[in-house]
Amino acid sequence: MNIGEAARASGITAKMIRYYESVDLIPPAGRTEAGYRTYGERDVDTLRFIRRARDFGMPMDRVKLLVGLWQDKDRPSREVKAIALSQVAALEAKIAELTAMKDALAELARACHGDNRPDCPILSDLAGASFTSAHPGPDRRSGKAGQRFAGKRLA
Amino acid sequence: MNIGEAARASGITAKMIRYYESVDLIPPAGRTEAGYRTYGERDVDTLRFIRRARDFGMPMDRVKLLVGLWQDKDRPSREVKAIALSQVAALEAKIAELTAMKDALAELARACHGDNRPDCPILSDLAGASFTSAHPGPDRRSGKAGQRFAGKRLA
DNA sequence: TATGGGGCTTCCCACTGTGGGAAGGTCAAC
DNA sequence: GTTGACCTTCCCACAGTGGGAAGCCCCATA
């Protein structure tokens, strides 16, 4: 299988497969005489595994860990579960953060009559003029703490 | 006020203030003879406004819109509310996506006994061997649809 | 056998925001 | 006049992903 077929079979673009190789998430693929990368069923399985893990919002380093455990037939399920649970915790933290934002903003929007008049509590709040609703925000003062998470834009 | 004072007063780093200026989110600051940027109260207000808007997870382009409306004394509150509501929708979409991930992963973790034995449904599921739980994932096939959102990593 | 089209290779650039740092100018206090 | 804190610009990095160019390769068809 060349990279295009592996891409179609795994659901990961060829571009990304090369990238994953470059960051050592997957081992270097075999090459034909002409330098084309070659893949087997096992490689495609690994790629699919990676795609699923990424679908759970896992960042690369967590995925890497998990791939390692997956390939180790003797790993204790304890370790796998720990990774999964820390990802669940990261997701919960992110959800809580977004929910706080959403609630605060929805409340402001609710208070805005939304007609042709110019006055609007949304702008007043953002300007800090009347700091009513206590929206905390993502606390940009706190340092490197917290769980990793591969946040995807809603582009 | 020079940029350092403005940074402390607004809660935005000097680095970011320069960046905001470079991407035309804020107009070029005045300069002293020596080339130092100078800021007044109004500028700091604008920076604070931007910080709050970013705290609501708004991407730069949405913030830019909002800053424009904020500075226009005659804007209809309808427009402001529309922006706020579309941000609420973006947040809700993101929350729904993360919640689906979290639930699916939590369910897998629940099913994993998490001891010293190697077998683990989390890995089986990720490998696609037994595709039981219908976790959809962020649907990477769908194109450019959806709302923008300034997703922040949990780094 | 020649030619064309599609696939492969590597390499660079873009994006979002943010931070780090180097090299050099400035300002104020001592 | 020196020191240290501040400012300036410029480049680099990060995570992932996409876009694209330049050049080689493989296969089918004329």
CSV table of C-alpha atoms (C1' of nucleotides) in Angstrom, one decimal:
chain,number,residue,atom,x,y,z
A,1,MET,CA,0.0,0.0,0.0
A,2,ASN,CA,1.3,3.4,-0.8
A,3,ILE,CA,0.5,6.5,1.3
A,4,GLY,CA,-2.6,7.5,-0.6
A,5,GLU,CA,-4.2,4.1,-0.1
A,6,ALA,CA,-3.2,4.0,3.5
A,7,ALA,CA,-4.8,7.5,3.9
A,8,ARG,CA,-8.1,6.3,2.3
A,9,ALA,CA,-8.1,3.2,4.4
A,10,SER,CA,-7.4,4.9,7.7
A,11,GLY,CA,-9.2,8.2,7.3
A,12,ILE,CA,-6.0,10.2,7.9
A,13,THR,CA,-4.7,12.4,5.1
A,14,ALA,CA,-1.4,11.6,3.5
A,15,LYS,CA,-0.2,14.9,4.8
A,16,MET,CA,-1.0,14.0,8.3
A,17,ILE,CA,0.5,10.6,8.0
A,18,ARG,CA,3.8,12.2,7.0
A,19,TYR,CA,3.5,14.6,9.9
A,20,TYR,CA,2.9,11.8,12.4
A,21,GLU,CA,5.9,10.1,11.1
A,22,SER,CA,8.0,13.3,11.4
A,23,VAL,CA,7.0,13.7,15.1
A,24,ASP,CA,7.7,10.1,15.9
A,25,LEU,CA,4.1,9.2,16.6
A,26,ILE,CA,4.5,6.4,14.2
A,27,PRO,CA,7.7,4.7,13.1
A,28,PRO,CA,9.2,5.5,9.7
A,29,ALA,CA,7.4,3.7,7.0
A,30,GLY,CA,9.2,1.2,4.7
A,31,ARG,CA,10.2,2.5,1.3
A,32,THR,CA,10.2,1.2,-2.2
A,33,GLU,CA,13.2,1.4,-4.4
A,34,ALA,CA,11.9,4.7,-5.7
A,35,GLY,CA,11.5,6.1,-2.2
A,36,TYR,CA,7.7,5.7,-1.9
A,37,ARG,CA,6.4,4.9,1.6
A,38,THR,CA,4.8,1.5,1.9
A,39,TYR,CA,2.2,0.5,4.5
A,40,GLY,CA,0.7,-2.8,5.6
A,41,GLU,CA,-2.5,-3.7,7.4
A,42,ARG,CA,-0.9,-3.3,10.8
A,43,ASP,CA,0.2,0.2,9.9
A,44,VAL,CA,-3.3,1.1,8.8
A,45,ASP,CA,-4.7,-0.3,12.0
A,46,THR,CA,-2.3,1.9,14.0
A,47,LEU,CA,-3.4,4.9,12.0
A,48,ARG,CA,-7.0,4.2,12.6
A,49,PHE,CA,-6.3,3.7,16.3
A,50,ILE,CA,-4.7,7.1,16.3
A,51,ARG,CA,-7.6,8.7,14.5
A,52,ARG,CA,-10.0,7.4,17.1
A,53,ALA,CA,-7.9,8.6,19.9
A,54,ARG,CA,-7.8,12.0,18.3
A,55,ASP,CA,-11.5,11.9,18.0
A,56,PHE,CA,-11.6,11.8,21.7
A,57,GLY,CA,-9.8,15.1,21.8
A,58,MET,CA,-6.5,13.6,23.0
A,59,PRO,CA,-3.4,15.6,22.3
A,60,MET,CA,-0.5,14.0,20.5
A,61,ASP,CA,1.5,13.1,23.5
A,62,ARG,CA,-1.4,11.3,25.2
A,63,VAL,CA,-2.1,9.5,21.9
A,64,LYS,CA,1.5,8.5,21.7
A,65,LEU,CA,1.4,7.0,25.2
A,66,LEU,CA,-1.7,5.1,24.3
A,67,VAL,CA,-0.3,3.8,21.1
A,68,GLY,CA,2.6,2.5,23.0
A,69,LEU,CA,0.4,0.7,25.5
A,70,TRP,CA,-1.8,-0.6,22.7
A,71,GLN,CA,1.2,-2.3,21.1
A,72,ASP,CA,2.4,-3.7,24.3
A,73,LYS,CA,0.4,-6.9,24.7
A,74,ASP,CA,1.2,-7.1,28.5
A,75,ARG,CA,0.3,-3.6,29.6
A,76,PRO,CA,-1.9,-3.4,32.7
A,77,SER,CA,-5.3,-2.1,31.8
A,78,ARG,CA,-4.9,0.1,34.8
A,79,GLU,CA,-2.5,2.3,32.9
A,80,VAL,CA,-4.8,2.6,29.9
A,81,LYS,CA,-7.7,3.4,32.2
A,82,ALA,CA,-5.7,6.2,33.9
A,83,ILE,CA,-5.0,7.8,30.6
A,84,ALA,CA,-8.6,7.6,29.5
A,85,LEU,CA,-9.8,9.0,32.8
A,86,SER,CA,-7.4,11.9,32.7
A,87,GLN,CA,-8.7,12.7,29.3
A,88,VAL,CA,-12.2,12.6,30.6
A,89,ALA,CA,-11.1,15.0,33.3
A,90,ALA,CA,-9.6,17.3,30.8
A,91,LEU,CA,-12.8,17.3,28.8
A,92,GLU,CA,-14.8,18.0,31.8
A,93,ALA,CA,-12.7,20.9,32.8
A,94,LYS,CA,-12.9,22.4,29.3
A,95,ILE,CA,-16.7,21.8,29.2
A,96,ALA,CA,-17.0,23.6,32.6
A,97,GLU,CA,-15.0,26.5,31.3
A,98,LEU,CA,-17.0,26.8,28.1
A,99,THR,CA,-20.3,26.4,30.0
A,100,ALA,CA,-19.4,29.3,32.3
A,101,MET,CA,-18.6,31.5,29.4
A,102,LYS,CA,-21.7,30.5,27.6
A,103,ASP,CA,-24.0,31.1,30.6
A,104,ALA,CA,-22.5,34.5,31.3
A,105,LEU,CA,-22.8,35.6,27.7
A,106,ALA,CA,-26.3,34.2,27.3
A,107,GLU,CA,-27.4,36.1,30.4
A,108,LEU,CA,-26.0,39.3,29.0
A,109,ALA,CA,-27.7,38.6,25.6
A,110,ARG,CA,-30.9,37.9,27.4
A,111,ALA,CA,-30.7,41.3,29.1
A,112,CYS,CA,-30.1,43.1,25.8
A,113,HIS,CA,-33.4,44.1,24.2
A,114,GLY,CA,-31.8,43.8,20.7
A,115,ASP,CA,-33.7,46.4,18.8
A,116,ASN,CA,-32.6,49.7,17.1
A,117,ARG,CA,-31.7,51.5,20.3
A,118,PRO,CA,-28.0,51.7,20.9
A,119,ASP,CA,-27.8,50.9,24.6
A,120,CYS,CA,-26.8,47.4,25.4
A,121,PRO,CA,-25.8,45.7,28.6
A,122,ILE,CA,-23.5,43.4,26.6
A,123,LEU,CA,-21.2,46.2,25.7
A,124,SER,CA,-21.5,47.9,29.1
A,125,ASP,CA,-20.4,44.7,30.8
A,126,LEU,CA,-17.5,44.1,28.4
A,127,ALA,CA,-16.4,47.6,29.0
A,128,GLY,CA,-16.4,46.9,32.7
A,129,ALA,CA,-18.6,49.9,33.3
A,130,SER,CA,-21.1,47.9,35.3
A,131,PHE,CA,-19.4,44.7,36.3
A,132,THR,CA,-22.5,42.9,37.2
A,133,SER,CA,-22.4,39.3,36.1
A,134,ALA,CA,-19.4,37.6,37.7
A,135,HIS,CA,-18.0,35.8,34.7
A,136,PRO,CA,-14.6,34.4,35.7
A,137,GLY,CA,-13.1,33.6,32.3
A,138,PRO,CA,-10.3,31.1,31.8
A,139,ASP,CA,-8.1,32.7,34.4
A,140,ARG,CA,-5.1,33.7,32.3
A,141,ARG,CA,-3.1,34.5,35.3
A,142,SER,CA,-2.7,30.8,36.3
A,143,GLY,CA,0.4,29.2,35.0
A,144,LYS,CA,1.1,25.9,33.3
A,145,ALA,CA,-1.3,23.9,35.4
A,146,GLY,CA,-4.1,21.8,34.1
A,147,GLN,CA,-4.6,18.9,31.7
A,148,ARG,CA,-3.6,18.9,28.0
A,149,PHE,CA,-6.3,18.9,25.4
A,150,ALA,CA,-6.3,19.0,21.7
A,151,GLY,CA,-8.8,21.8,21.3
A,152,LYS,CA,-10.1,22.1,17.8
A,153,ARG,CA,-11.4,25.4,16.4
A,154,LEU,CA,-14.9,25.4,15.1
A,155,ALA,CA,-13.6,26.7,11.8
B,1,MET,CA,1.3,55.7,29.8
B,2,ASN,CA,3.8,53.5,28.1
B,3,ILE,CA,3.1,50.0,27.0
B,4,GLY,CA,4.1,48.3,30.2
B,5,GLU,CA,1.8,50.4,32.3
B,6,ALA,CA,-1.0,49.9,29.8
B,7,ALA,CA,-0.4,46.2,30.0
B,8,ARG,CA,-0.6,46.1,33.8
B,9,ALA,CA,-3.7,48.3,33.7
B,10,SER,CA,-5.5,46.2,31.1
B,11,GLY,CA,-4.4,42.8,31.9
B,12,ILE,CA,-3.0,42.2,28.4
B,13,THR,CA,0.7,41.6,28.0
B,14,ALA,CA,2.8,44.1,26.2
B,15,LYS,CA,3.6,41.5,23.6
B,16,MET,CA,-0.1,41.0,22.9
B,17,ILE,CA,-0.8,44.7,22.7
B,18,ARG,CA,1.8,45.0,20.0
B,19,TYR,CA,0.3,42.0,18.3
B,20,TYR,CA,-3.2,43.4,18.4
B,21,GLU,CA,-1.8,46.6,16.9
B,22,SER,CA,-0.1,44.6,14.1
B,23,VAL,CA,-3.3,42.8,13.1
B,24,ASP,CA,-5.3,46.0,13.2
B,25,LEU,CA,-7.5,45.0,16.1
B,26,ILE,CA,-6.5,48.3,17.7
B,27,PRO,CA,-5.2,51.4,15.9
B,28,PRO,CA,-1.5,52.3,16.0
B,29,ALA,CA,-0.6,53.8,19.3
B,30,GLY,CA,0.9,57.3,19.6
B,31,ARG,CA,4.6,57.5,19.9
B,32,THR,CA,7.0,59.6,22.0
B,33,GLU,CA,10.0,61.3,20.4
B,34,ALA,CA,12.1,58.2,21.2
B,35,GLY,CA,9.6,55.9,19.5
B,36,TYR,CA,7.9,54.6,22.7
B,37,ARG,CA,4.2,53.8,22.3
B,38,THR,CA,1.9,55.9,24.5
B,39,TYR,CA,-1.5,55.0,25.8
B,40,GLY,CA,-4.4,56.9,27.4
B,41,GLU,CA,-7.3,55.9,29.5
B,42,ARG,CA,-9.5,55.3,26.5
B,43,ASP,CA,-6.9,52.9,25.0
B,44,VAL,CA,-6.8,51.0,28.2
B,45,ASP,CA,-10.5,50.8,28.2
B,46,THR,CA,-10.4,49.3,24.8
B,47,LEU,CA,-7.8,46.8,25.8
B,48,ARG,CA,-9.9,45.8,28.8
B,49,PHE,CA,-12.9,45.5,26.5
B,50,ILE,CA,-11.0,43.2,24.2
B,51,ARG,CA,-9.8,41.1,27.1
B,52,ARG,CA,-13.3,40.5,28.3
B,53,ALA,CA,-14.5,39.6,24.9
B,54,ARG,CA,-11.7,37.1,24.6
B,55,ASP,CA,-12.7,35.7,28.0
B,56,PHE,CA,-15.9,34.8,26.3
B,57,GLY,CA,-14.0,32.7,23.9
B,58,MET,CA,-14.5,35.0,21.0
B,59,PRO,CA,-12.1,34.8,18.1
B,60,MET,CA,-10.3,37.9,16.9
B,61,ASP,CA,-12.6,38.7,14.0
B,62,ARG,CA,-15.6,38.6,16.2
B,63,VAL,CA,-13.9,40.8,18.8
B,64,LYS,CA,-12.9,43.2,16.1
B,65,LEU,CA,-16.6,43.5,15.0
B,66,LEU,CA,-17.6,44.1,18.6
B,67,VAL,CA,-15.0,46.7,19.2
B,68,GLY,CA,-16.2,48.5,16.2
B,69,LEU,CA,-19.8,48.4,17.4
B,70,TRP,CA,-18.7,49.5,20.9
B,71,GLN,CA,-17.0,52.6,19.6
B,72,ASP,CA,-20.0,53.5,17.4
B,73,LYS,CA,-22.3,55.3,19.8
B,74,ASP,CA,-25.3,54.8,17.4
B,75,ARG,CA,-25.1,51.1,16.8
B,76,PRO,CA,-28.3,49.2,17.1
B,77,SER,CA,-28.2,46.8,20.1
B,78,ARG,CA,-29.7,44.2,17.7
B,79,GLU,CA,-26.3,43.8,16.0
B,80,VAL,CA,-24.5,43.5,19.3
B,81,LYS,CA,-26.9,40.9,20.5
B,82,ALA,CA,-26.6,39.0,17.2
B,83,ILE,CA,-22.9,38.7,17.7
B,84,ALA,CA,-23.3,37.6,21.3
B,85,LEU,CA,-25.8,35.0,20.4
B,86,SER,CA,-23.7,33.5,17.6
B,87,GLN,CA,-20.9,33.2,20.1
B,88,VAL,CA,-23.3,31.5,22.5
B,89,ALA,CA,-24.2,29.1,19.7
B,90,ALA,CA,-20.6,28.5,18.9
B,91,LEU,CA,-20.0,27.7,22.6
B,92,GLU,CA,-23.0,25.4,22.7
B,93,ALA,CA,-21.8,23.5,19.7
B,94,LYS,CA,-18.3,23.1,21.1
B,95,ILE,CA,-19.8,22.0,24.5
B,96,ALA,CA,-22.0,19.4,22.8
B,97,GLU,CA,-19.0,18.1,20.8
B,98,LEU,CA,-16.8,17.8,23.9
B,99,THR,CA,-19.7,16.3,25.9
B,100,ALA,CA,-20.2,13.6,23.3
B,101,MET,CA,-16.5,12.8,23.5
B,102,LYS,CA,-16.4,12.8,27.2
B,103,ASP,CA,-19.5,10.5,27.6
B,104,ALA,CA,-18.2,8.0,25.1
B,105,LEU,CA,-14.8,7.9,26.7
B,106,ALA,CA,-16.1,7.8,30.2
B,107,GLU,CA,-18.3,4.8,29.2
B,108,LEU,CA,-15.3,3.0,27.8
B,109,ALA,CA,-13.3,3.7,31.0
B,110,ARG,CA,-16.2,2.5,33.1
B,111,ALA,CA,-16.1,-0.8,31.2
B,112,CYS,CA,-12.4,-1.2,31.8
B,113,HIS,CA,-11.6,-3.0,35.0
B,114,GLY,CA,-8.4,-1.2,35.4
B,115,ASP,CA,-6.2,-3.7,37.1
B,116,ASN,CA,-3.1,-5.6,36.2
B,117,ARG,CA,-4.7,-7.7,33.5
B,118,PRO,CA,-3.9,-6.5,30.0
B,119,ASP,CA,-7.2,-6.7,28.3
B,120,CYS,CA,-9.1,-3.5,28.1
B,121,PRO,CA,-12.2,-2.4,26.1
B,122,ILE,CA,-10.8,1.1,25.7
B,123,LEU,CA,-8.0,-0.2,23.5
B,124,SER,CA,-10.3,-2.6,21.7
B,125,ASP,CA,-12.7,0.2,20.9
B,126,LEU,CA,-10.0,2.5,19.7
B,127,ALA,CA,-8.6,-0.3,17.5
B,128,GLY,CA,-12.0,-0.6,16.0
B,129,ALA,CA,-12.0,-4.3,16.7
B,130,SER,CA,-15.4,-4.2,18.5
B,131,PHE,CA,-17.0,-1.0,17.4
B,132,THR,CA,-19.7,-1.0,20.1
B,133,SER,CA,-20.2,2.5,21.5
B,134,ALA,CA,-21.3,4.8,18.8
B,135,HIS,CA,-19.0,7.7,19.4
B,136,PRO,CA,-19.3,10.1,16.4
B,137,GLY,CA,-16.3,12.3,16.8
B,138,PRO,CA,-16.0,15.8,15.4
B,139,ASP,CA,-16.9,14.7,11.9
B,140,ARG,CA,-13.7,15.6,10.1
B,141,ARG,CA,-15.4,15.0,6.7
B,142,SER,CA,-17.6,18.0,7.0
B,143,GLY,CA,-16.2,21.1,5.4
B,144,LYS,CA,-15.9,24.7,6.5
B,145,ALA,CA,-19.3,24.9,8.1
B,146,GLY,CA,-19.8,26.0,11.7
B,147,GLN,CA,-19.1,28.9,13.9
B,148,ARG,CA,-15.7,30.3,14.7
B,149,PHE,CA,-14.4,29.9,18.2
B,150,ALA,CA,-11.1,30.8,19.9
B,151,GLY,CA,-10.5,27.4,21.4
B,152,LYS,CA,-7.8,27.5,24.1
B,153,ARG,CA,-5.7,24.5,24.9
B,154,LEU,CA,-5.7,23.4,28.5
B,155,ALA,CA,-1.9,23.6,28.5
C,1,DT,C1',8.2,4.6,-27.5
C,2,DA,C1',6.3,8.9,-26.3
C,3,DT,C1',3.2,11.5,-23.7
C,4,DG,C1',0.0,12.6,-20.2
C,5,DG,C1',-2.1,12.4,-15.8
C,6,DG,C1',-2.1,11.2,-11.3
C,7,DG,C1',0.7,9.9,-7.4
C,8,DC,C1',4.7,10.4,-4.8
C,9,DT,C1',8.7,13.0,-2.7
C,10,DT,C1',10.6,17.1,0.0
C,11,DC,C1',10.3,21.8,1.3
C,12,DC,C1',8.3,26.1,2.5
C,13,DC,C1',4.3,29.0,4.0
C,14,DA,C1',-0.1,29.9,6.2
C,15,DC,C1',-3.2,30.0,10.1
C,16,DT,C1',-4.3,31.3,15.8
C,17,DG,C1',-2.6,33.4,19.5
C,18,DT,C1',0.8,33.3,22.7
C,19,DG,C1',5.4,33.3,24.6
C,20,DG,C1',10.6,33.5,24.5
C,21,DG,C1',14.6,35.8,23.4
C,22,DA,C1',18.3,38.6,21.0
C,23,DA,C1',20.3,43.0,19.8
C,24,DG,C1',20.0,47.6,20.5
C,25,DG,C1',18.1,52.3,22.1
C,26,DT,C1',16.2,55.1,26.4
C,27,DC,C1',15.1,56.8,30.6
C,28,DA,C1',15.6,57.7,35.4
C,29,DA,C1',17.9,57.1,39.6
C,30,DC,C1',22.0,57.1,42.0
D,1,DG,C1',28.6,57.9,34.2
D,2,DT,C1',27.0,53.7,35.2
D,3,DT,C1',23.4,50.5,36.2
D,4,DG,C1',19.0,48.4,35.7
D,5,DA,C1',14.5,48.6,34.1
D,6,DC,C1',12.2,49.6,30.2
D,7,DC,C1',11.3,50.1,25.3
D,8,DT,C1',12.0,49.0,20.2
D,9,DT,C1',12.1,45.5,16.2
D,10,DC,C1',12.8,41.0,14.5
D,11,DC,C1',13.0,36.1,14.5
D,12,DC,C1',11.6,31.5,16.4
D,13,DA,C1',8.6,28.2,18.6
D,14,DC,C1',4.4,25.7,19.7
D,15,DA,C1',0.0,22.3,17.7
D,16,DG,C1',-2.0,20.6,14.2
D,17,DT,C1',-3.7,21.1,9.7
D,18,DG,C1',-4.0,22.7,4.9
D,19,DG,C1',-2.0,24.6,0.5
D,20,DG,C1',1.2,24.6,-2.9
D,21,DA,C1',5.6,24.3,-5.7
D,22,DA,C1',9.3,21.7,-7.9
D,23,DG,C1',10.6,17.5,-9.3
D,24,DC,C1',10.6,12.4,-9.7
D,25,DC,C1',7.8,7.9,-10.7
D,26,DC,C1',4.5,4.7,-12.4
D,27,DC,C1',1.1,3.2,-15.5
D,28,DA,C1',-2.0,3.3,-19.4
D,29,DT,C1',-3.0,4.6,-23.7
D,30,DA,C1',-2.1,6.4,-28.3
